[in-house]
Amino acid sequence: MKSFFVVVGILFPLIAGAQFNIKGTVLEDSTGVPIAGANLYLSDLNIGAVSAVNGDFEIKNAPKGKFLLSVSAIGYATKIIKVEFPSELNLNIYLEPRTVVVPEVVVFGHSSSSSKESPNTIQPISARTMQENGAINLSDGIAKIPGISQLTTGAGISKPVIRGLYGNRIQTVMLGLRFDNQQWQDEHGMGLNDFGIDRVEVIKGAASLLYGSEAMGGVIHIIEEKPSPVGRTTGDVNSKFFSNTNGYSLDAGIKKSTEKLSWRIRLGTESHADYKDGNATRILNSRYGGYFAKASLGIKRKSWVSQNHYFFSWSNYGFLMDTIQLYDTPDPRNSRSFDRPHHTVFLNVFSSNNYITLPHSTLRINAGFQVNNRQEQEGGNKISLDMMMNTSTLNAIWTKNIGRSELSVGTQDFFQTNRNFGSRMIIPDANLFESSIYGYWKTLYEYVSLEGGIRYDARFIESLPTLGLNVANGGPGNDIHPFSRWLSSLNGALGLSLFDEKHWNVKANLTTGYRSANLAEFSSNGLHEGTVRYEIGNINLNIEQNLCADLFASYQNKHVTISGSGFYNRFLNYIYLAPTNSEYLGFQIFNYVQNDAFLYGTEANLILHPHQWKGFQFENNYSIVRGEIANGEYLPFIPAGKFGSAISYKSENKEKKRSWFIRGGGNYVLEQNHPGAFETSTGDYFLINAGGGFSFEKGNKEYRISIVGNNLSNQVYYDHLSRFKYFGIYNIGRNININFKISFK
């Protein structure tokens, strides 16, 4: 963090330039009637406005530069407009009644763009959509996207899987910086929900050029909620209730913006008892809950825009051991006690995202610090594992527009420490440092976008002498000693997007990615009760590298939207767990090994939205992925293919400011008969889902209510990516979710 303030202190006196205003009117395209309450938002600057009763709006004090202005209103298709200062702008913006789904602005790397202009496959899903789907957490919410699944350890512990890749092959970006929640272990979930966010953007495929290490499978980019319109104070209260877990989630936030300052505060909590499967069998100690807080402060000064965030969470997650499920006497059904084995995770995240306009270019500097404390308590109030991870991050990127093109040069620096304080240790104390430099070029023509670049990364990792690591275990693997490694990687990307104004979009993308082994893969040496295995690391593991080819095409008109993609992902030195024929204390011993591997698959989506039947939509999707090792074996944790289908109808009354929706559908998941070496096959199953809701405004308040049911037939099933299936435990049964939100304008 000190280096960040030094850089800003040097640059701030050099920052110069006037500020500019955007004025105009938002109108209906066919009638010219003014649209009140339209939201206008400059995502790069995190500032916006709302149109008045006569449709007029004004965004003041925008710095010099090129930006995307997103304009949206209830009942209309979102419109994206490119604006460029230093000219004062006075615009008439016409919105079409919503008949087809129009992609909004997406964020890739350091800047925003229209999704059709980016060669990358980026799929957003809003927090509202996740809630209306009855998602129980963030991973569950984005798992509704074709090609996305989740690796679960019960209902509360889950992590996203993008095209068969998860954990340290997927990078999560939160508050503008890389987020690390010690995801190296299978039973370590992402631990995040939709608390205080606007949407999640899922980048499919390798994205190491702009995101760096561990983005070789894709990126989960969490976009925070938008600030309040300038001159307004807004707030909201949200509540959710879940029948299966007798669970609830409550949060409330308030935010305010002026021309130079914006701030927000949000507090929340969630609590879930044990879940029940389709047989109404209670899964003892699958409970979880926690407390959360977010705060933000935005500063706008001439050519400097700064967004500063703080995030805190304290969460508990129960986990299974043989004695719990088979022999323990159950406590009351609604118990939230964590006297039995559980994880306790503390998170503190600070970040500062800064956009600086220089005389002929721009500079972004994002810096942050994260503290992650993960404890494993095995009962009797005794802390077994106690790991503290501190992470410092500094990202800087300089961008210059050259005609139709944009040149960016950047660096990402990352320093992390891991320390043990518990009685049992499975990874050593360690330090990790990573630094990179990259160049990125983007050229945009009227209907063609080209982009590409090259990146070099260097990483140093060292483990420290850790008293008790091997002595306490007393098991195999005692040849693992402190080590240090220098690792480097060269990566690149080349992409093309072709599009017209309304109908076609074709993308082709060739990218590479990389990661080094994590601490568990290098030097794990211990029992993993949560995984029913004894794992031994390998300090000689090399860099894991991949080459990913991705082809995407879509077509839409007033009646139909159709899209499809195919991908091929080739890995060199893929790291995975291989079982041995040996055991320790009844636990099978697994070694971390490397081999070449490849994944390939396809995704397809068909949406019918007849122009004559406004509000009606019939959506169908399909996705499948296959993963194989060069020796002929199948990769573990590869999701089964699935079909999804849903019919929905939404009615909106713009004059009375009311809307309602109804939705029903199902997901058919195919059998997975290509299991990994230590996996079992799983059969097919079909889940029925349905829901509906309505919203209305009264005075200065908006009310939104929805009821959603998932697995309505109470299907008894094993998902292939459920780690509970090895205990003979089924996935969650019927779950009715009720959402209630009040927004204060």
mmCIF file of C-alpha atoms in Angstrom, residues 193-504:
data_model
loop_
_atom_site.group_PDB
_atom_site.id
_atom_site.type_symbol
_atom_site.label_atom_id
_atom_site.label_comp_id
_atom_site.label_asym_id
_atom_site.label_seq_id
_atom_site.Cartn_x
_atom_site.Cartn_y
_atom_site.Cartn_z
ATOM 1 C CA ASN A 193 -23.069 -14.233 -1.770
ATOM 2 C CA ASP A 194 -24.892 -11.513 -3.706
ATOM 3 C CA PHE A 195 -24.589 -9.146 -0.761
ATOM 4 C CA GLY A 196 -24.163 -5.575 -2.089
ATOM 5 C CA ILE A 197 -23.352 -6.469 -5.703
ATOM 6 C CA ASP A 198 -24.882 -5.458 -9.032
ATOM 7 C CA ARG A 199 -23.923 -8.494 -11.108
ATOM 8 C CA VAL A 200 -21.328 -11.172 -11.789
ATOM 9 C CA GLU A 201 -19.557 -11.415 -15.146
ATOM 10 C CA VAL A 202 -18.177 -14.839 -16.020
ATOM 11 C CA ILE A 203 -15.275 -14.854 -18.488
ATOM 12 C CA LYS A 204 -14.978 -18.294 -20.083
ATOM 13 C CA GLY A 205 -11.553 -19.447 -21.223
ATOM 14 C CA ALA A 206 -7.986 -18.452 -20.458
ATOM 15 C CA ALA A 207 -7.611 -14.754 -19.590
ATOM 16 C CA SER A 208 -4.073 -14.594 -18.219
ATOM 17 C CA LEU A 209 -3.043 -11.710 -20.502
ATOM 18 C CA LEU A 210 -4.935 -9.147 -18.421
ATOM 19 C CA TYR A 211 -5.625 -11.082 -15.214
ATOM 20 C CA GLY A 212 -2.434 -13.033 -14.659
ATOM 21 C CA SER A 213 -1.906 -16.246 -12.779
ATOM 22 C CA GLU A 214 -4.789 -18.626 -12.105
ATOM 23 C CA ALA A 215 -7.041 -17.152 -14.805
ATOM 24 C CA MET A 216 -6.294 -20.072 -17.116
ATOM 25 C CA GLY A 217 -9.817 -21.448 -16.890
ATOM 26 C CA GLY A 218 -11.705 -18.185 -16.669
ATOM 27 C CA VAL A 219 -12.580 -15.335 -14.336
ATOM 28 C CA ILE A 220 -15.429 -14.684 -11.912
ATOM 29 C CA HIS A 221 -15.683 -10.873 -11.937
ATOM 30 C CA ILE A 222 -17.918 -9.538 -9.155
ATOM 31 C CA ILE A 223 -19.252 -6.051 -9.939
ATOM 32 C CA GLU A 224 -20.306 -3.952 -6.955
ATOM 33 C CA GLU A 225 -23.651 -2.183 -6.764
ATOM 34 C CA LYS A 226 -23.884 1.172 -8.526
ATOM 35 C CA PRO A 227 -23.600 4.369 -6.494
ATOM 36 C CA SER A 228 -26.632 6.487 -5.740
ATOM 37 C CA PRO A 229 -27.471 9.081 -8.432
ATOM 38 C CA VAL A 230 -25.806 12.448 -7.792
ATOM 39 C CA GLY A 231 -27.725 14.515 -5.273
ATOM 40 C CA ARG A 232 -29.680 11.575 -3.875
ATOM 41 C CA THR A 233 -29.636 9.354 -0.818
ATOM 42 C CA THR A 234 -30.995 5.857 -1.380
ATOM 43 C CA GLY A 235 -31.237 2.706 0.685
ATOM 44 C CA ASP A 236 -32.728 -0.766 0.741
ATOM 45 C CA VAL A 237 -33.570 -3.641 3.042
ATOM 46 C CA ASN A 238 -33.425 -7.242 1.768
ATOM 47 C CA SER A 239 -34.663 -10.448 3.340
ATOM 48 C CA LYS A 240 -34.586 -14.035 2.070
ATOM 49 C CA PHE A 241 -36.013 -17.194 3.568
ATOM 50 C CA PHE A 242 -35.215 -20.805 2.576
ATOM 51 C CA SER A 243 -37.549 -23.642 3.553
ATOM 52 C CA ASN A 244 -35.136 -26.561 3.246
ATOM 53 C CA THR A 245 -32.505 -25.213 5.637
ATOM 54 C CA ASN A 246 -34.883 -23.102 7.730
ATOM 55 C CA GLY A 247 -32.451 -20.428 6.630
ATOM 56 C CA TYR A 248 -32.592 -16.707 6.310
ATOM 57 C CA SER A 249 -30.509 -13.844 4.972
ATOM 58 C CA LEU A 250 -30.935 -10.198 5.987
ATOM 59 C CA ASP A 251 -29.045 -7.126 4.815
ATOM 60 C CA ALA A 252 -29.568 -3.371 4.635
ATOM 61 C CA GLY A 253 -27.641 -0.593 2.935
ATOM 62 C CA ILE A 254 -27.615 3.149 2.510
ATOM 63 C CA LYS A 255 -25.676 5.260 0.007
ATOM 64 C CA LYS A 256 -25.377 8.872 -1.098
ATOM 65 C CA SER A 257 -23.648 10.763 -3.913
ATOM 66 C CA THR A 258 -22.711 14.381 -4.485
ATOM 67 C CA GLU A 259 -20.784 15.830 -7.401
ATOM 68 C CA LYS A 260 -17.470 15.148 -5.661
ATOM 69 C CA LEU A 261 -18.145 12.412 -3.093
ATOM 70 C CA SER A 262 -20.090 9.165 -2.845
ATOM 71 C CA TRP A 263 -20.346 6.650 -0.025
ATOM 72 C CA ARG A 264 -22.190 3.505 0.989
ATOM 73 C CA ILE A 265 -22.552 1.275 4.047
ATOM 74 C CA ARG A 266 -24.100 -2.206 4.032
ATOM 75 C CA LEU A 267 -24.514 -4.736 6.851
ATOM 76 C CA GLY A 268 -25.901 -8.245 6.696
ATOM 77 C CA THR A 269 -26.169 -11.709 8.175
ATOM 78 C CA GLU A 270 -27.223 -15.192 7.085
ATOM 79 C CA SER A 271 -27.956 -18.382 8.985
ATOM 80 C CA HIS A 272 -28.867 -21.871 7.792
ATOM 81 C CA ALA A 273 -29.620 -25.046 9.714
ATOM 82 C CA ASP A 274 -28.864 -28.502 8.282
ATOM 83 C CA TYR A 275 -30.320 -29.278 4.875
ATOM 84 C CA LYS A 276 -32.573 -32.220 4.003
ATOM 85 C CA ASP A 277 -32.275 -34.437 0.928
ATOM 86 C CA GLY A 278 -35.147 -35.655 -1.249
ATOM 87 C CA ASN A 279 -35.929 -38.407 1.277
ATOM 88 C CA ALA A 280 -36.373 -35.760 3.999
ATOM 89 C CA THR A 281 -33.193 -37.113 5.622
ATOM 90 C CA ARG A 282 -31.414 -34.434 7.624
ATOM 91 C CA ILE A 283 -27.710 -34.067 6.787
ATOM 92 C CA LEU A 284 -26.262 -33.430 10.226
ATOM 93 C CA ASN A 285 -23.787 -30.537 10.538
ATOM 94 C CA SER A 286 -24.285 -29.198 7.012
ATOM 95 C CA ARG A 287 -25.287 -25.873 8.613
ATOM 96 C CA TYR A 288 -23.584 -22.547 7.973
ATOM 97 C CA GLY A 289 -23.921 -18.824 8.632
ATOM 98 C CA GLY A 290 -22.065 -15.568 9.050
ATOM 99 C CA TYR A 291 -21.947 -11.795 9.302
ATOM 100 C CA PHE A 292 -20.926 -9.327 6.581
ATOM 101 C CA ALA A 293 -20.124 -5.638 6.175
ATOM 102 C CA LYS A 294 -19.203 -3.397 3.237
ATOM 103 C CA ALA A 295 -18.259 0.264 3.081
ATOM 104 C CA SER A 296 -17.167 2.438 0.157
ATOM 105 C CA LEU A 297 -15.957 5.995 -0.354
ATOM 106 C CA GLY A 298 -15.738 7.545 -3.816
ATOM 107 C CA ILE A 299 -13.772 10.714 -4.550
ATOM 108 C CA LYS A 300 -13.945 12.747 -7.778
ATOM 109 C CA ARG A 301 -11.413 15.553 -8.253
ATOM 110 C CA LYS A 302 -10.927 17.039 -11.726
ATOM 111 C CA SER A 303 -9.061 14.251 -13.541
ATOM 112 C CA TRP A 304 -8.865 11.797 -10.652
ATOM 113 C CA VAL A 305 -11.634 9.355 -9.724
ATOM 114 C CA SER A 306 -11.023 7.083 -6.750
ATOM 115 C CA GLN A 307 -13.201 4.267 -5.395
ATOM 116 C CA ASN A 308 -12.150 2.888 -1.998
ATOM 117 C CA HIS A 309 -13.737 -0.206 -0.501
ATOM 118 C CA TYR A 310 -13.711 -2.286 2.670
ATOM 119 C CA PHE A 311 -15.248 -5.747 3.055
ATOM 120 C CA PHE A 312 -15.530 -7.847 6.226
ATOM 121 C CA SER A 313 -16.992 -11.291 6.750
ATOM 122 C CA TRP A 314 -17.029 -13.859 9.546
ATOM 123 C CA SER A 315 -18.468 -17.221 8.508
ATOM 124 C CA ASN A 316 -18.869 -20.700 9.958
ATOM 125 C CA TYR A 317 -19.349 -23.860 7.892
ATOM 126 C CA GLY A 318 -20.064 -27.264 9.407
ATOM 127 C CA PHE A 319 -18.332 -30.224 7.770
ATOM 128 C CA LEU A 320 -18.719 -33.972 7.915
ATOM 129 C CA MET A 321 -16.609 -36.583 9.629
ATOM 130 C CA ASP A 322 -17.633 -40.245 9.814
ATOM 131 C CA THR A 323 -18.589 -39.998 13.500
ATOM 132 C CA ILE A 324 -20.970 -37.093 12.916
ATOM 133 C CA GLN A 325 -23.219 -38.613 10.305
ATOM 134 C CA LEU A 326 -23.214 -42.196 11.550
ATOM 135 C CA TYR A 327 -22.945 -42.115 15.322
ATOM 136 C CA ASP A 328 -23.685 -38.657 16.766
ATOM 137 C CA THR A 329 -27.018 -37.942 18.383
ATOM 138 C CA PRO A 330 -28.767 -35.199 16.407
ATOM 139 C CA ASP A 331 -29.397 -31.891 18.109
ATOM 140 C CA PRO A 332 -32.670 -29.981 17.539
ATOM 141 C CA ARG A 333 -33.716 -29.615 13.888
ATOM 142 C CA ASN A 334 -33.371 -25.850 13.877
ATOM 143 C CA SER A 335 -30.012 -25.804 15.682
ATOM 144 C CA ARG A 336 -27.349 -23.337 14.518
ATOM 145 C CA SER A 337 -24.740 -24.523 17.001
ATOM 146 C CA PHE A 338 -21.168 -25.029 15.802
ATOM 147 C CA ASP A 339 -20.021 -27.314 18.618
ATOM 148 C CA ARG A 340 -19.312 -30.011 16.051
ATOM 149 C CA PRO A 341 -16.455 -29.846 13.492
ATOM 150 C CA HIS A 342 -16.560 -26.704 11.391
ATOM 151 C CA HIS A 343 -14.552 -24.119 9.481
ATOM 152 C CA THR A 344 -14.404 -20.538 10.730
ATOM 153 C CA VAL A 345 -13.300 -18.005 8.119
ATOM 154 C CA PHE A 346 -12.478 -14.342 8.779
ATOM 155 C CA LEU A 347 -12.002 -11.958 5.853
ATOM 156 C CA ASN A 348 -10.853 -8.351 5.782
ATOM 157 C CA VAL A 349 -10.346 -6.756 2.361
ATOM 158 C CA PHE A 350 -9.247 -3.182 1.620
ATOM 159 C CA SER A 351 -8.988 -1.862 -1.938
ATOM 160 C CA SER A 352 -8.469 1.443 -3.724
ATOM 161 C CA ASN A 353 -9.333 1.731 -7.441
ATOM 162 C CA ASN A 354 -8.053 4.899 -9.106
ATOM 163 C CA TYR A 355 -8.621 6.346 -12.575
ATOM 164 C CA ILE A 356 -6.278 9.222 -13.487
ATOM 165 C CA THR A 357 -6.506 11.328 -16.645
ATOM 166 C CA LEU A 358 -3.113 12.488 -17.915
ATOM 167 C CA PRO A 359 -2.701 15.097 -20.702
ATOM 168 C CA HIS A 360 -2.779 12.523 -23.546
ATOM 169 C CA SER A 361 -3.475 9.194 -21.831
ATOM 170 C CA THR A 362 -4.980 7.570 -18.746
ATOM 171 C CA LEU A 363 -3.586 5.655 -15.795
ATOM 172 C CA ARG A 364 -5.334 3.145 -13.573
ATOM 173 C CA ILE A 365 -3.845 2.171 -10.234
ATOM 174 C CA ASN A 366 -5.576 -0.452 -8.106
ATOM 175 C CA ALA A 367 -4.065 -1.416 -4.772
ATOM 176 C CA GLY A 368 -5.300 -3.484 -1.878
ATOM 177 C CA PHE A 369 -4.651 -5.639 1.134
ATOM 178 C CA GLN A 370 -6.440 -8.809 2.208
ATOM 179 C CA VAL A 371 -6.344 -10.740 5.486
ATOM 180 C CA ASN A 372 -7.756 -14.274 5.461
ATOM 181 C CA ASN A 373 -7.850 -16.387 8.609
ATOM 182 C CA ARG A 374 -9.173 -19.925 8.196
ATOM 183 C CA GLN A 375 -9.637 -22.175 11.209
ATOM 184 C CA GLU A 376 -10.755 -25.779 11.366
ATOM 185 C CA GLN A 377 -12.254 -26.858 14.665
ATOM 186 C CA GLU A 378 -12.845 -30.568 15.057
ATOM 187 C CA GLY A 379 -15.141 -30.371 18.067
ATOM 188 C CA GLY A 380 -14.713 -29.733 21.764
ATOM 189 C CA ASN A 381 -13.778 -26.093 21.082
ATOM 190 C CA LYS A 382 -10.325 -27.222 19.979
ATOM 191 C CA ILE A 383 -8.742 -25.421 17.023
ATOM 192 C CA SER A 384 -6.934 -27.908 14.813
ATOM 193 C CA LEU A 385 -6.003 -25.996 11.645
ATOM 194 C CA ASP A 386 -5.389 -22.251 12.000
ATOM 195 C CA MET A 387 -3.955 -20.541 8.908
ATOM 196 C CA MET A 388 -3.420 -16.825 8.385
ATOM 197 C CA MET A 389 -2.910 -15.564 4.831
ATOM 198 C CA ASN A 390 -2.000 -11.929 4.111
ATOM 199 C CA THR A 391 -2.068 -10.644 0.533
ATOM 200 C CA SER A 392 -0.894 -7.303 -0.880
ATOM 201 C CA THR A 393 -1.722 -6.391 -4.479
ATOM 202 C CA LEU A 394 -0.724 -3.514 -6.771
ATOM 203 C CA ASN A 395 -1.996 -3.258 -10.356
ATOM 204 C CA ALA A 396 -1.119 -0.372 -12.690
ATOM 205 C CA ILE A 397 -2.011 0.120 -16.334
ATOM 206 C CA TRP A 398 -1.318 3.017 -18.677
ATOM 207 C CA THR A 399 -3.578 3.451 -21.730
ATOM 208 C CA LYS A 400 -3.285 5.680 -24.790
ATOM 209 C CA ASN A 401 -5.708 6.037 -27.687
ATOM 210 C CA ILE A 402 -4.035 6.064 -31.118
ATOM 211 C CA GLY A 403 -6.674 6.701 -33.770
ATOM 212 C CA ARG A 404 -8.986 3.709 -33.837
ATOM 213 C CA SER A 405 -6.636 1.772 -31.585
ATOM 214 C CA GLU A 406 -5.911 1.588 -27.895
ATOM 215 C CA LEU A 407 -2.507 0.671 -26.467
ATOM 216 C CA SER A 408 -2.174 -0.462 -22.860
ATOM 217 C CA VAL A 409 0.945 -1.317 -20.873
ATOM 218 C CA GLY A 410 0.590 -2.669 -17.375
ATOM 219 C CA THR A 411 2.075 -4.487 -14.419
ATOM 220 C CA GLN A 412 0.624 -6.600 -11.630
ATOM 221 C CA ASP A 413 2.463 -7.218 -8.375
ATOM 222 C CA PHE A 414 1.363 -9.673 -5.746
ATOM 223 C CA PHE A 415 2.884 -10.576 -2.359
ATOM 224 C CA GLN A 416 1.419 -13.204 -0.059
ATOM 225 C CA THR A 417 2.357 -14.860 3.210
ATOM 226 C CA ASN A 418 0.857 -17.935 4.848
ATOM 227 C CA ARG A 419 1.376 -18.783 8.518
ATOM 228 C CA ASN A 420 0.180 -21.688 10.708
ATOM 229 C CA PHE A 421 -0.919 -21.311 14.329
ATOM 230 C CA GLY A 422 -2.911 -24.511 14.912
ATOM 231 C CA SER A 423 -2.028 -27.874 16.402
ATOM 232 C CA ARG A 424 -2.338 -29.661 13.048
ATOM 233 C CA MET A 425 -0.756 -28.475 9.798
ATOM 234 C CA ILE A 426 -1.158 -29.735 6.264
ATOM 235 C CA ILE A 427 0.734 -26.983 4.411
ATOM 236 C CA PRO A 428 3.854 -25.123 5.557
ATOM 237 C CA ASP A 429 4.463 -21.492 6.376
ATOM 238 C CA ALA A 430 5.407 -19.814 3.119
ATOM 239 C CA ASN A 431 6.027 -16.581 1.218
ATOM 240 C CA LEU A 432 5.007 -15.895 -2.367
ATOM 241 C CA PHE A 433 5.910 -13.011 -4.661
ATOM 242 C CA GLU A 434 4.718 -12.489 -8.220
ATOM 243 C CA SER A 435 5.369 -9.684 -10.716
ATOM 244 C CA SER A 436 4.484 -9.168 -14.352
ATOM 245 C CA ILE A 437 4.594 -6.814 -17.301
ATOM 246 C CA TYR A 438 2.266 -6.920 -20.288
ATOM 247 C CA GLY A 439 1.225 -5.056 -23.408
ATOM 248 C CA TYR A 440 -2.257 -5.052 -24.892
ATOM 249 C CA TRP A 441 -3.498 -3.664 -28.222
ATOM 250 C CA LYS A 442 -7.113 -3.191 -29.303
ATOM 251 C CA THR A 443 -8.363 -1.850 -32.646
ATOM 252 C CA LEU A 444 -12.019 -1.122 -33.300
ATOM 253 C CA TYR A 445 -13.530 -0.603 -36.744
ATOM 254 C CA GLU A 446 -17.203 -0.119 -37.532
ATOM 255 C CA TYR A 447 -18.020 -3.834 -37.461
ATOM 256 C CA VAL A 448 -14.719 -5.449 -36.499
ATOM 257 C CA SER A 449 -12.770 -5.595 -33.246
ATOM 258 C CA LEU A 450 -9.209 -6.930 -33.034
ATOM 259 C CA GLU A 451 -7.195 -7.319 -29.865
ATOM 260 C CA GLY A 452 -4.155 -9.126 -28.596
ATOM 261 C CA GLY A 453 -1.025 -8.870 -26.531
ATOM 262 C CA ILE A 454 1.812 -10.548 -24.704
ATOM 263 C CA ARG A 455 2.693 -10.931 -21.023
ATOM 264 C CA TYR A 456 5.653 -12.105 -18.934
ATOM 265 C CA ASP A 457 5.286 -13.273 -15.323
ATOM 266 C CA ALA A 458 7.839 -14.257 -12.719
ATOM 267 C CA ARG A 459 6.941 -15.941 -9.437
ATOM 268 C CA PHE A 460 9.040 -16.787 -6.382
ATOM 269 C CA ILE A 461 7.693 -19.161 -3.758
ATOM 270 C CA GLU A 462 9.452 -20.415 -0.653
ATOM 271 C CA SER A 463 8.255 -22.579 2.193
ATOM 272 C CA LEU A 464 9.675 -22.000 5.644
ATOM 273 C CA PRO A 465 10.655 -24.461 8.366
ATOM 274 C CA THR A 466 7.325 -25.176 10.044
ATOM 275 C CA LEU A 467 7.584 -26.770 13.463
ATOM 276 C CA GLY A 468 5.139 -29.626 13.781
ATOM 277 C CA LEU A 469 4.262 -29.976 10.103
ATOM 278 C CA ASN A 470 5.628 -33.513 9.818
ATOM 279 C CA VAL A 471 6.338 -34.313 13.454
ATOM 280 C CA ALA A 472 2.695 -33.912 14.460
ATOM 281 C CA ASN A 473 1.453 -35.973 11.559
ATOM 282 C CA GLY A 474 3.966 -38.746 11.996
ATOM 283 C CA GLY A 475 2.852 -40.225 8.715
ATOM 284 C CA PRO A 476 4.305 -40.755 5.260
ATOM 285 C CA GLY A 477 5.764 -37.962 3.195
ATOM 286 C CA ASN A 478 8.481 -36.993 5.692
ATOM 287 C CA ASP A 479 10.867 -36.277 2.808
ATOM 288 C CA ILE A 480 9.053 -32.930 2.218
ATOM 289 C CA HIS A 481 11.428 -30.240 3.435
ATOM 290 C CA PRO A 482 11.464 -26.439 3.087
ATOM 291 C CA PHE A 483 12.026 -25.415 -0.521
ATOM 292 C CA SER A 484 12.205 -22.381 -2.789
ATOM 293 C CA ARG A 485 11.323 -22.093 -6.479
ATOM 294 C CA TRP A 486 11.642 -19.429 -9.188
ATOM 295 C CA LEU A 487 9.031 -19.921 -11.893
ATOM 296 C CA SER A 488 8.265 -17.874 -14.993
ATOM 297 C CA SER A 489 5.805 -17.932 -17.859
ATOM 298 C CA LEU A 490 5.230 -16.175 -21.189
ATOM 299 C CA ASN A 491 1.614 -15.805 -22.327
ATOM 300 C CA GLY A 492 -0.358 -14.139 -25.076
ATOM 301 C CA ALA A 493 -3.762 -13.701 -26.657
ATOM 302 C CA LEU A 494 -5.202 -12.928 -30.073
ATOM 303 C CA GLY A 495 -8.909 -12.334 -30.670
ATOM 304 C CA LEU A 496 -11.353 -11.217 -33.358
ATOM 305 C CA SER A 497 -14.994 -10.154 -33.126
ATOM 306 C CA LEU A 498 -17.269 -9.512 -36.130
ATOM 307 C CA PHE A 499 -20.674 -7.914 -35.643
ATOM 308 C CA ASP A 500 -23.377 -5.818 -37.229
ATOM 309 C CA GLU A 501 -25.712 -3.287 -35.643
ATOM 310 C CA LYS A 502 -28.500 -5.637 -34.595
ATOM 311 C CA HIS A 503 -28.203 -9.296 -35.584
ATOM 312 C CA TRP A 504 -24.868 -11.094 -35.956
#
